[in-house]
Short mmCIF file of C-alpha atoms and ligand atoms in Angstrom, two decimals:
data_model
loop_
_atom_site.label_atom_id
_atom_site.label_comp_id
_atom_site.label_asym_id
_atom_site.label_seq_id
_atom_site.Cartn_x
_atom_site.Cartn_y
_atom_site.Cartn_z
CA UNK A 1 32.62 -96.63 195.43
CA UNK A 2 32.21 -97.55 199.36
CA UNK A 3 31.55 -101.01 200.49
CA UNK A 4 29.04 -102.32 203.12
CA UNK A 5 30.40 -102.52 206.24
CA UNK A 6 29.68 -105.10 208.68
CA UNK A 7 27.90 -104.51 212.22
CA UNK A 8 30.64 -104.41 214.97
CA UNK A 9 31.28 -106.91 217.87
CA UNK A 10 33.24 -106.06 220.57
CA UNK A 11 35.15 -103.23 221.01
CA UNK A 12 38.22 -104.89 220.39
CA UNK A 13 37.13 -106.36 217.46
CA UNK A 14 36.24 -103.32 216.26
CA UNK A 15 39.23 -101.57 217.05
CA UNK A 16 40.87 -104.07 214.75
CA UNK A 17 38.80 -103.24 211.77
CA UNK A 18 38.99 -99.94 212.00
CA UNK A 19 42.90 -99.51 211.90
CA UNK A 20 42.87 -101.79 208.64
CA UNK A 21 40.43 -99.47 207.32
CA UNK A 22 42.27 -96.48 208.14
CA UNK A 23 45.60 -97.47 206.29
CA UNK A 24 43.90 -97.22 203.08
CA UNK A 25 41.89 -94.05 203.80
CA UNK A 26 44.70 -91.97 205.35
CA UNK A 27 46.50 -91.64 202.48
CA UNK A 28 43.41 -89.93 200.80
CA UNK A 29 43.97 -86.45 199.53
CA UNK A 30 43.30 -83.08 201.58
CA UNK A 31 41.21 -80.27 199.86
CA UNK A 32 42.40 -76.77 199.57
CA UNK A 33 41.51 -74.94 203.32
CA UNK A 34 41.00 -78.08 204.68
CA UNK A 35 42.79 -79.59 207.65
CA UNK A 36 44.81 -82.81 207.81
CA UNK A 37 43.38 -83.17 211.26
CA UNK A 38 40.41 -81.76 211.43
CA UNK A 39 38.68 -81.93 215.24
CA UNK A 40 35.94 -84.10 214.63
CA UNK A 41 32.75 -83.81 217.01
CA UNK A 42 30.54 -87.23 217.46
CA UNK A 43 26.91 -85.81 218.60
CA UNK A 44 24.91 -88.55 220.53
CA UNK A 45 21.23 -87.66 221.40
CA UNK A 46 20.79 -90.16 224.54
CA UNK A 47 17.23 -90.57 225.79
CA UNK A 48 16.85 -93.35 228.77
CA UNK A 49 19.86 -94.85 227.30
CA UNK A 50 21.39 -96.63 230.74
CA UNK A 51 21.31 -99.33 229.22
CA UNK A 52 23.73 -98.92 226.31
CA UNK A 53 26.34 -96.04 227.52
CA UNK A 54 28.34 -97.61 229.09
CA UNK A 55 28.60 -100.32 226.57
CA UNK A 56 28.95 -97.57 223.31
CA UNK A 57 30.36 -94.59 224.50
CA UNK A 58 33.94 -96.33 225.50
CA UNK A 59 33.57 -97.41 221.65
CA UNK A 60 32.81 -94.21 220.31
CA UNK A 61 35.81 -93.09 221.68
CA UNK A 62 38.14 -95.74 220.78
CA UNK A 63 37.01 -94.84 217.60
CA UNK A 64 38.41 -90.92 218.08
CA UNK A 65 41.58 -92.68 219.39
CA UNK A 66 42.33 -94.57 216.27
CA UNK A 67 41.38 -91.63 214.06
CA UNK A 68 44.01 -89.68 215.28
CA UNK A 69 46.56 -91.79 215.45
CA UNK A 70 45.59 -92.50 212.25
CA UNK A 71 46.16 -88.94 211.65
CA UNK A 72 42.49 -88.16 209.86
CA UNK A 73 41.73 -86.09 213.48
CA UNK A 74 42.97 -83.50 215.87
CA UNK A 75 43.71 -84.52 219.50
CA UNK A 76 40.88 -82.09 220.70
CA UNK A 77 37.82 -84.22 219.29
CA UNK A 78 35.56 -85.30 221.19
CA UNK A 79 32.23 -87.00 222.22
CA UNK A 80 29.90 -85.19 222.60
CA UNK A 81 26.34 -86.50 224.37
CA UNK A 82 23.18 -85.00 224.83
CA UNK A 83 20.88 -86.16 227.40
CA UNK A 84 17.46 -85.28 226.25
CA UNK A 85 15.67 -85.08 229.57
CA UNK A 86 15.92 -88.50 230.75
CA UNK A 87 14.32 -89.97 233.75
CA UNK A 88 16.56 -92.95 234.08
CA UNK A 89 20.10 -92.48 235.05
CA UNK A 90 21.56 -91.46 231.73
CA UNK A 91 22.81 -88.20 233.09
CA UNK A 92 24.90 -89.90 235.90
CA UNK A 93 26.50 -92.08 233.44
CA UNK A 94 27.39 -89.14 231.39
CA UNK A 95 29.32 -87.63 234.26
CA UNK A 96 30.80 -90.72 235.48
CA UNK A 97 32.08 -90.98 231.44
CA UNK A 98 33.56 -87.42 231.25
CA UNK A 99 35.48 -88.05 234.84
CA UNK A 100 36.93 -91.06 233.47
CA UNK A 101 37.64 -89.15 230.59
CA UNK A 102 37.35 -85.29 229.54
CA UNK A 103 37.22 -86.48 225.48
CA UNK A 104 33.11 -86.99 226.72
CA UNK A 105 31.49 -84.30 227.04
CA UNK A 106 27.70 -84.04 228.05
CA UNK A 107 24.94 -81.46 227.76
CA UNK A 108 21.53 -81.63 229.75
CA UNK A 109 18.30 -80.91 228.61
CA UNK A 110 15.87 -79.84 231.09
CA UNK A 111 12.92 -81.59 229.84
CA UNK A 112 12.47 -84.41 226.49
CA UNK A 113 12.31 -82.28 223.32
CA UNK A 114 12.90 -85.28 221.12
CA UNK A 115 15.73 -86.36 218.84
CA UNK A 116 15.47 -83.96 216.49
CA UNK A 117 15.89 -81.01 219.33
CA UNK A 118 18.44 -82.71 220.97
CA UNK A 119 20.45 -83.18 217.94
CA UNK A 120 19.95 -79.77 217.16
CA UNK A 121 21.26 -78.66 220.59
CA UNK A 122 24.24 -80.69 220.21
CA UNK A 123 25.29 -79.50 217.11
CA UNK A 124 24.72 -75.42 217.95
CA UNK A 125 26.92 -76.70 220.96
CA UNK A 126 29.17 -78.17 218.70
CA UNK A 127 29.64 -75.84 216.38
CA UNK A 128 32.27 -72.99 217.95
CA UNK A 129 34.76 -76.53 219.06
CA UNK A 130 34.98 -78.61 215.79
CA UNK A 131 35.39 -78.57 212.61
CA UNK A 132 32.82 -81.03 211.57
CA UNK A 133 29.93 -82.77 213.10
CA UNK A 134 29.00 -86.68 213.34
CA UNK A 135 25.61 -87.28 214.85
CA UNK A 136 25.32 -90.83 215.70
CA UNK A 137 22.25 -92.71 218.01
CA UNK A 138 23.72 -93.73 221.34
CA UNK A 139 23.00 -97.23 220.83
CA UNK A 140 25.60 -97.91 217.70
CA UNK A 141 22.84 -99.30 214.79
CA UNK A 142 25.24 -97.01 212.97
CA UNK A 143 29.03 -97.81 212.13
CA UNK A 144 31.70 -96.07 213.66
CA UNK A 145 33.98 -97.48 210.45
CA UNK A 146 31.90 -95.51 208.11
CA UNK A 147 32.06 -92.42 210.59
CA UNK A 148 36.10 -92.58 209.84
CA UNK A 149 35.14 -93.16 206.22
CA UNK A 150 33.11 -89.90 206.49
CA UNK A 151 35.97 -87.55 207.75
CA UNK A 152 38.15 -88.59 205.03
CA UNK A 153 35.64 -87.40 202.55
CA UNK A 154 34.83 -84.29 204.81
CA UNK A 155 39.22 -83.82 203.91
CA UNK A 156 38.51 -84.33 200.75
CA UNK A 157 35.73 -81.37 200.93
CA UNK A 158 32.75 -82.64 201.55
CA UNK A 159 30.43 -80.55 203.58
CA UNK A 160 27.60 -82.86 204.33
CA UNK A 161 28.27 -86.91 204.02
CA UNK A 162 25.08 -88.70 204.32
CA UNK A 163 25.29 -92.47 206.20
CA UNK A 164 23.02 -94.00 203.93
CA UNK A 165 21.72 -98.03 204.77
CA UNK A 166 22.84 -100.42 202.01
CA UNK A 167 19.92 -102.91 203.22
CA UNK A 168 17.03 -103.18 205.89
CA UNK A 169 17.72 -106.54 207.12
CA UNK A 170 18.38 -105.61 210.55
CA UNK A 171 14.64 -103.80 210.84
CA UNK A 172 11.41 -105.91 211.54
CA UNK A 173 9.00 -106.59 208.82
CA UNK A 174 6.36 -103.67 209.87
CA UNK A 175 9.37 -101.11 210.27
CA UNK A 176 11.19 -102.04 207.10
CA UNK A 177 7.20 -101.36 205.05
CA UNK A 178 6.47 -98.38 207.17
CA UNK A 179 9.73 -96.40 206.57
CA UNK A 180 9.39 -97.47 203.04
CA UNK A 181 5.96 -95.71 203.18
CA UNK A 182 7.05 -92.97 204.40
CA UNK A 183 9.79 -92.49 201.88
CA UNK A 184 7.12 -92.65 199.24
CA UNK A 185 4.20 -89.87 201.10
CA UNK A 186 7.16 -87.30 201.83
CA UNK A 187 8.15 -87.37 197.92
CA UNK A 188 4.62 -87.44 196.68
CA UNK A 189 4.13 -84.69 198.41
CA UNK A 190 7.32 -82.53 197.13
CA UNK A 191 10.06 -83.40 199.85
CA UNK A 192 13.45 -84.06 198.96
CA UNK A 193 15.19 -86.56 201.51
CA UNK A 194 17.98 -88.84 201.34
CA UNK A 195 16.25 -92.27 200.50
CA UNK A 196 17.74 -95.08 203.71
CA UNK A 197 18.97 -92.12 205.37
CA UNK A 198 18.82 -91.50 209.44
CA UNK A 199 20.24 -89.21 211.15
CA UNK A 200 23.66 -90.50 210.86
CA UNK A 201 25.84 -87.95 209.06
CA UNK A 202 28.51 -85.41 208.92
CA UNK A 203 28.35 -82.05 208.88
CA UNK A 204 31.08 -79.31 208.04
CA UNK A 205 31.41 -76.26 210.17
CA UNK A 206 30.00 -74.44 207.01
CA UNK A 207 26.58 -76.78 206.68
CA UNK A 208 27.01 -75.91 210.64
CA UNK A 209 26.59 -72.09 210.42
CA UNK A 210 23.66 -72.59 207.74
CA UNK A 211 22.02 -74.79 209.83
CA UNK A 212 21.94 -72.34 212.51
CA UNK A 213 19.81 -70.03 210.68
CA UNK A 214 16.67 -72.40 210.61
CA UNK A 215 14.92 -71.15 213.60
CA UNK A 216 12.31 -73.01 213.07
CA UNK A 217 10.45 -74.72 215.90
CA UNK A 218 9.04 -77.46 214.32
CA UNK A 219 12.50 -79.04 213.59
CA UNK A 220 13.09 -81.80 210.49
CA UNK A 221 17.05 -82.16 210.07
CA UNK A 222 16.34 -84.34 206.90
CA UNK A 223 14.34 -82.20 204.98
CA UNK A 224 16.46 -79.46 206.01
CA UNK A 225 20.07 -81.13 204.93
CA UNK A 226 19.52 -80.63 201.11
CA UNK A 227 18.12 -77.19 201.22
CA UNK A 228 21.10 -76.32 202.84
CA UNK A 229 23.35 -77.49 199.71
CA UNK A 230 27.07 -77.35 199.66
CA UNK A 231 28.96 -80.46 198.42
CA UNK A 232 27.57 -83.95 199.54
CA UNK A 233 27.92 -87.22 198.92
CA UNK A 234 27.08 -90.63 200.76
CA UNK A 235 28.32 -93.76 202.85
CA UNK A 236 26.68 -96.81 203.02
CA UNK A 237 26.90 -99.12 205.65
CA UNK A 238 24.93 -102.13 207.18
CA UNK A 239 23.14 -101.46 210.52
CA UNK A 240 23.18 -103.19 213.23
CA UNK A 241 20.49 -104.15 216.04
CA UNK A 242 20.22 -101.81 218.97
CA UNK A 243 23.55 -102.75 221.03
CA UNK A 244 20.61 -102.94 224.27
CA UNK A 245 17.57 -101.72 225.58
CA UNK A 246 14.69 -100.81 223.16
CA UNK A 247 13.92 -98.21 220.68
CA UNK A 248 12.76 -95.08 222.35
CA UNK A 249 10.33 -94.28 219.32
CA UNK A 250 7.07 -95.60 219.90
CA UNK A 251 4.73 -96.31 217.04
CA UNK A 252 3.05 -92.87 218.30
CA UNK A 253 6.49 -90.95 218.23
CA UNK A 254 6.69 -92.31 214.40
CA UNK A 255 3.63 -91.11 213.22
CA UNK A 256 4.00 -87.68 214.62
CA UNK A 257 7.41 -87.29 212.78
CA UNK A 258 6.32 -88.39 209.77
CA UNK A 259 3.22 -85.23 210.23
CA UNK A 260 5.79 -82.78 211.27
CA UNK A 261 8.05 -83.84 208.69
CA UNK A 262 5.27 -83.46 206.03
CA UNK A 263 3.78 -80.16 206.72
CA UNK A 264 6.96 -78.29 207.90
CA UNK A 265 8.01 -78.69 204.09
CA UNK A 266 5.03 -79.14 202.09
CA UNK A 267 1.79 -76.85 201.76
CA UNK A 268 0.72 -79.29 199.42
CA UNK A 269 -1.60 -81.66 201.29
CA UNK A 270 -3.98 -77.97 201.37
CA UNK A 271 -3.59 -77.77 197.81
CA UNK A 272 -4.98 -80.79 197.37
CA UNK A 273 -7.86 -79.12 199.15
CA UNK A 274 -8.44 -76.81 196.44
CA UNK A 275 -8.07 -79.86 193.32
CA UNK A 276 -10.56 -81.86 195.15
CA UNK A 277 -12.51 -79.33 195.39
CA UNK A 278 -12.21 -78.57 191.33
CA UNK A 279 -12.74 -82.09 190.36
CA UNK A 280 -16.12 -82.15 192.00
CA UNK A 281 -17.24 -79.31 190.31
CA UNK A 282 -16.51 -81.08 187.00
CA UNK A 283 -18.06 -84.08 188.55
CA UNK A 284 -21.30 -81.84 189.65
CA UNK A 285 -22.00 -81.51 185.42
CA UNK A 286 -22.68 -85.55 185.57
CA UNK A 287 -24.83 -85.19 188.87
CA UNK A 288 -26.60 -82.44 187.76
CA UNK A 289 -27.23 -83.63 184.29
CA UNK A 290 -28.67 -87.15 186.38
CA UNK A 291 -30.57 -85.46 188.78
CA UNK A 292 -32.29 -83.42 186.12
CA UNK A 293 -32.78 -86.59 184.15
CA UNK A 294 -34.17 -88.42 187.39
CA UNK A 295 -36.54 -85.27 187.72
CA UNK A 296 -38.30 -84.72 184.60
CA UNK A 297 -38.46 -88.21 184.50
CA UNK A 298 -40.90 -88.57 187.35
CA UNK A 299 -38.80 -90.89 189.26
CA UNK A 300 -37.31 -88.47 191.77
CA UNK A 301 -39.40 -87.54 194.94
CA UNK A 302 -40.24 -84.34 195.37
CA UNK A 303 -37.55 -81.90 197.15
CA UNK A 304 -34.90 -84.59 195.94
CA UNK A 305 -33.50 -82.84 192.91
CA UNK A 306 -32.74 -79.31 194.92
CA UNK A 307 -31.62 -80.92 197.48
CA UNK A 308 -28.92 -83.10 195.82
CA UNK A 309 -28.20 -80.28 193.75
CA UNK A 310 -26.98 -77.92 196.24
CA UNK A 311 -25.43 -80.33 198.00
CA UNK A 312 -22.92 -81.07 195.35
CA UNK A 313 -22.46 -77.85 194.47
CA UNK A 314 -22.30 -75.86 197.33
CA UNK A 315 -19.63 -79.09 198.73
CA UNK A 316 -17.23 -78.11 195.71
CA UNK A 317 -17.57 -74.78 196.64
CA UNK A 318 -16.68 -75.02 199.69
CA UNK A 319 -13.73 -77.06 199.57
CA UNK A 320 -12.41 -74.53 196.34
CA UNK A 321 -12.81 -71.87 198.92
CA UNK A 322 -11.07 -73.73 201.68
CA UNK A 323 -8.15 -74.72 199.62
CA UNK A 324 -8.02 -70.90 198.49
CA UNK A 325 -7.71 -70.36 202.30
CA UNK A 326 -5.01 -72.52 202.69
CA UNK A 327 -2.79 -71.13 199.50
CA UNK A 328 -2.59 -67.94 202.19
CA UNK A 329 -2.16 -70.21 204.80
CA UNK A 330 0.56 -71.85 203.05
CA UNK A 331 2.12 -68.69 202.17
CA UNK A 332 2.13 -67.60 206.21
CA UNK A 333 3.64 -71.08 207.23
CA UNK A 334 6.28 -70.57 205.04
CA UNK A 335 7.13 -66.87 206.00
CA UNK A 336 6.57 -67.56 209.72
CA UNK A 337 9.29 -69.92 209.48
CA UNK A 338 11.79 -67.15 208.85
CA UNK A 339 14.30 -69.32 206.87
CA UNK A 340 16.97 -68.04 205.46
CA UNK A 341 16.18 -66.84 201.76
CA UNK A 342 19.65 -68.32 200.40
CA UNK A 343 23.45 -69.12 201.56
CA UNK A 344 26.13 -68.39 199.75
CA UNK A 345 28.39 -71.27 198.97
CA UNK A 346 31.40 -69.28 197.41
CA UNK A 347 32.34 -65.95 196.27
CA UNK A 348 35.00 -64.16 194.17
CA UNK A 349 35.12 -60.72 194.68
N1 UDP B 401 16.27 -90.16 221.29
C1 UDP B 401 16.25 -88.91 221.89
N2 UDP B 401 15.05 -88.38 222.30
C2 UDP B 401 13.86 -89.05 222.12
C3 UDP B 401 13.90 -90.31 221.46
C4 UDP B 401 15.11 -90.83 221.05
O1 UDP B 401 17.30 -88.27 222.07
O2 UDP B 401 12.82 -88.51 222.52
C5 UDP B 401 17.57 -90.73 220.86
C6 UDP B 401 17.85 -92.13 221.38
O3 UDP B 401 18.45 -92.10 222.66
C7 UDP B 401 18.80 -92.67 220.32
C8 UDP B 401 18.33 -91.98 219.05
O4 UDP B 401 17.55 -90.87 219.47
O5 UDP B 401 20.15 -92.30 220.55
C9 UDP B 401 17.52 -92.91 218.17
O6 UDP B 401 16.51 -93.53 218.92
P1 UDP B 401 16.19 -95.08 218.82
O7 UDP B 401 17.46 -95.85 218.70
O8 UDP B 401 15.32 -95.45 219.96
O9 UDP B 401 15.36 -95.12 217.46
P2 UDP B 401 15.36 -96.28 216.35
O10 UDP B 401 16.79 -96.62 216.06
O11 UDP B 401 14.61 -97.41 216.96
O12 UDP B 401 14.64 -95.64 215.20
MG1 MG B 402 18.23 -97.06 217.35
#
């Protein structure tokens, strides 16, 4: 139903594509209680991002520009970036943005949280101005013609529109297999996520207000997005390189997601504890029934047959009891976590 979109030039270029998308998707119908012109928040996480701001940001909100004249958004959106404790001049840029024009507006955070924080801060931020939510990276891999293609859905009544990537070809070999990787461990091991999806999505004021009752500390907006429901669907675009500058997620940062992601969903990686644990006491029969075998035998030396013996067994026990340890383990993760037990979508009464 949506096409692939091509990466953006310049920002006139761009401008240009964008209006001849917008004829067609203006004319798209408005659900009941939702606005013609919604006021439509882009939330930009910006770490040591000098480099590109300058360049994106005056396309980001060219982008605004065209949706309302377009008439898909309110005069009051805006941009809205959050500098997650740079130590470049990212912060200075941000200002000299929102003098040149109000639309950008800027948060601070005192020290690097990571993406996934600063996201979060921008969108609690967000949250009491607009209507909906677009979080977007600061250097443009995503497309701002989608992003229009998003709030016309988010009319339509959408509450969650997930940017989805219709191919990897812009990633390098070793990030294109990793992330495919990764894909595959987080559903093995029970996660639902959006398969090809970043962070680049919408979010209605509703998804909004159930989002901000995950207190949670160890934060993973993409495992989060479908427990929270509501209606969603998808865009697919192609994305582009990094506009410039390089990719402030080392191969470090990467792996420590993909933990976090992992065990702030899953308690299953213990439970595998406990089946390993099961399987070689099944397996201990076999030993056992060798060992014996070895010993009556003659061939065995003597203290051999105890020794290996115990070893097995008391090794399956201990791993059963460890896994048993980590079912109540599992079971205070999840209630430490204080999530909310359920949201309530709609209600007649
Ligand atoms: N980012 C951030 N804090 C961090 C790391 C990254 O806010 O600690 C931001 C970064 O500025 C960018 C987005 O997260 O807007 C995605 O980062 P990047 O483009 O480097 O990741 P990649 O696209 O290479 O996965
Ligand atoms: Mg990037």
């Amino acid at each position: 139903m949506h096409g692939h979109r091509q990466a953006i030039g310049s920002p006139r270029d761009y401008c240009a594509k964008l209006l001849i998308v917008n004829i067609n998707l203006k004319n798209r119908e408005v659900a009941d209680g939702r606005k013609q012109r919604p006021t439509v928040a882009f939330v930009v996480p910006c770490y040591n991002e000098h480099l590109v701001l300058r360049q994106s940001m005056p396309m980001v909100l060219e982008a605004l520009n065209e949706m309302e004249k377009a008439g898909i958004a309110s005069a009051d959106s805006f941009v809205l970036c959050v500098d997650d404790g740079s130590s470049d001049d990212t912060w200075q840029i941000i200002a000299a943005l929102h003098r040149a024009n109000p639309k950008l507006k800027g948060i601070r955070l005192s020290h690097n949280r990571g993406q996934q924080n600063a996201l979060f801060a921008g969108l609690m931020t967000a949250r009491d101005m607009a209507d909906c939510a677009i979080t977007i990276d600061a250097d443009l891999q995503d497309s701002l013609e989608a992003a229009a293609e998003m709030v016309v859905l988010y009319r339509e009544g959408y509450d969650i529109v997930y940017g989805v990537r219709a191919s990897r070809r812009s990633d390098s070999f070793f990030k294109r297999t990793s992330a495919r990787a990764f894909y595959k461990l987080q559903n093995r091991m029970g996660l639902e996520t959006i398969y090809d999806h970043s962070e680049f999505r919408l979010m209605s004021h509703r998804a909004l207000d159930i989002l901000s009752e995950y207190p949670e500390r160890n934060l993973y907006l993409r495992g989060i997005m479908p427990a929270i429901g509501l209606r969603h669907t998808t865009v697919s675009y192609d994305r582009s390189p990094r506009l410039a500058g390089e990719t402030k997620y080392s191969f470090m940062k990467l792996v420590s997601l993909s933990v976090d992601a992992i065990t702030s969903f899953s308690a299953r990686p213990m439970r595998l504890i406990f089946i390993i644990g099961l399987i070689l006491l099944v397996a201990d029969i076999g030993v056992a029934a060798w060992v014996l075998m070895s010993h009556f035998d003659g061939r065995a030396m003597s203290g051999w047959s105890s020794l290996m013996l115990s070893v097995w067994f008391l090794g399956s026990l201990i791993l059963i009891s460890l896994g048993i340890i980590g079912e109540y383990i599992g079971k205070i993760f999840n209630e430490v976590k204080r999530r909310p037990r359920y949201s309530v979508q709609d209600s007649l009464m």
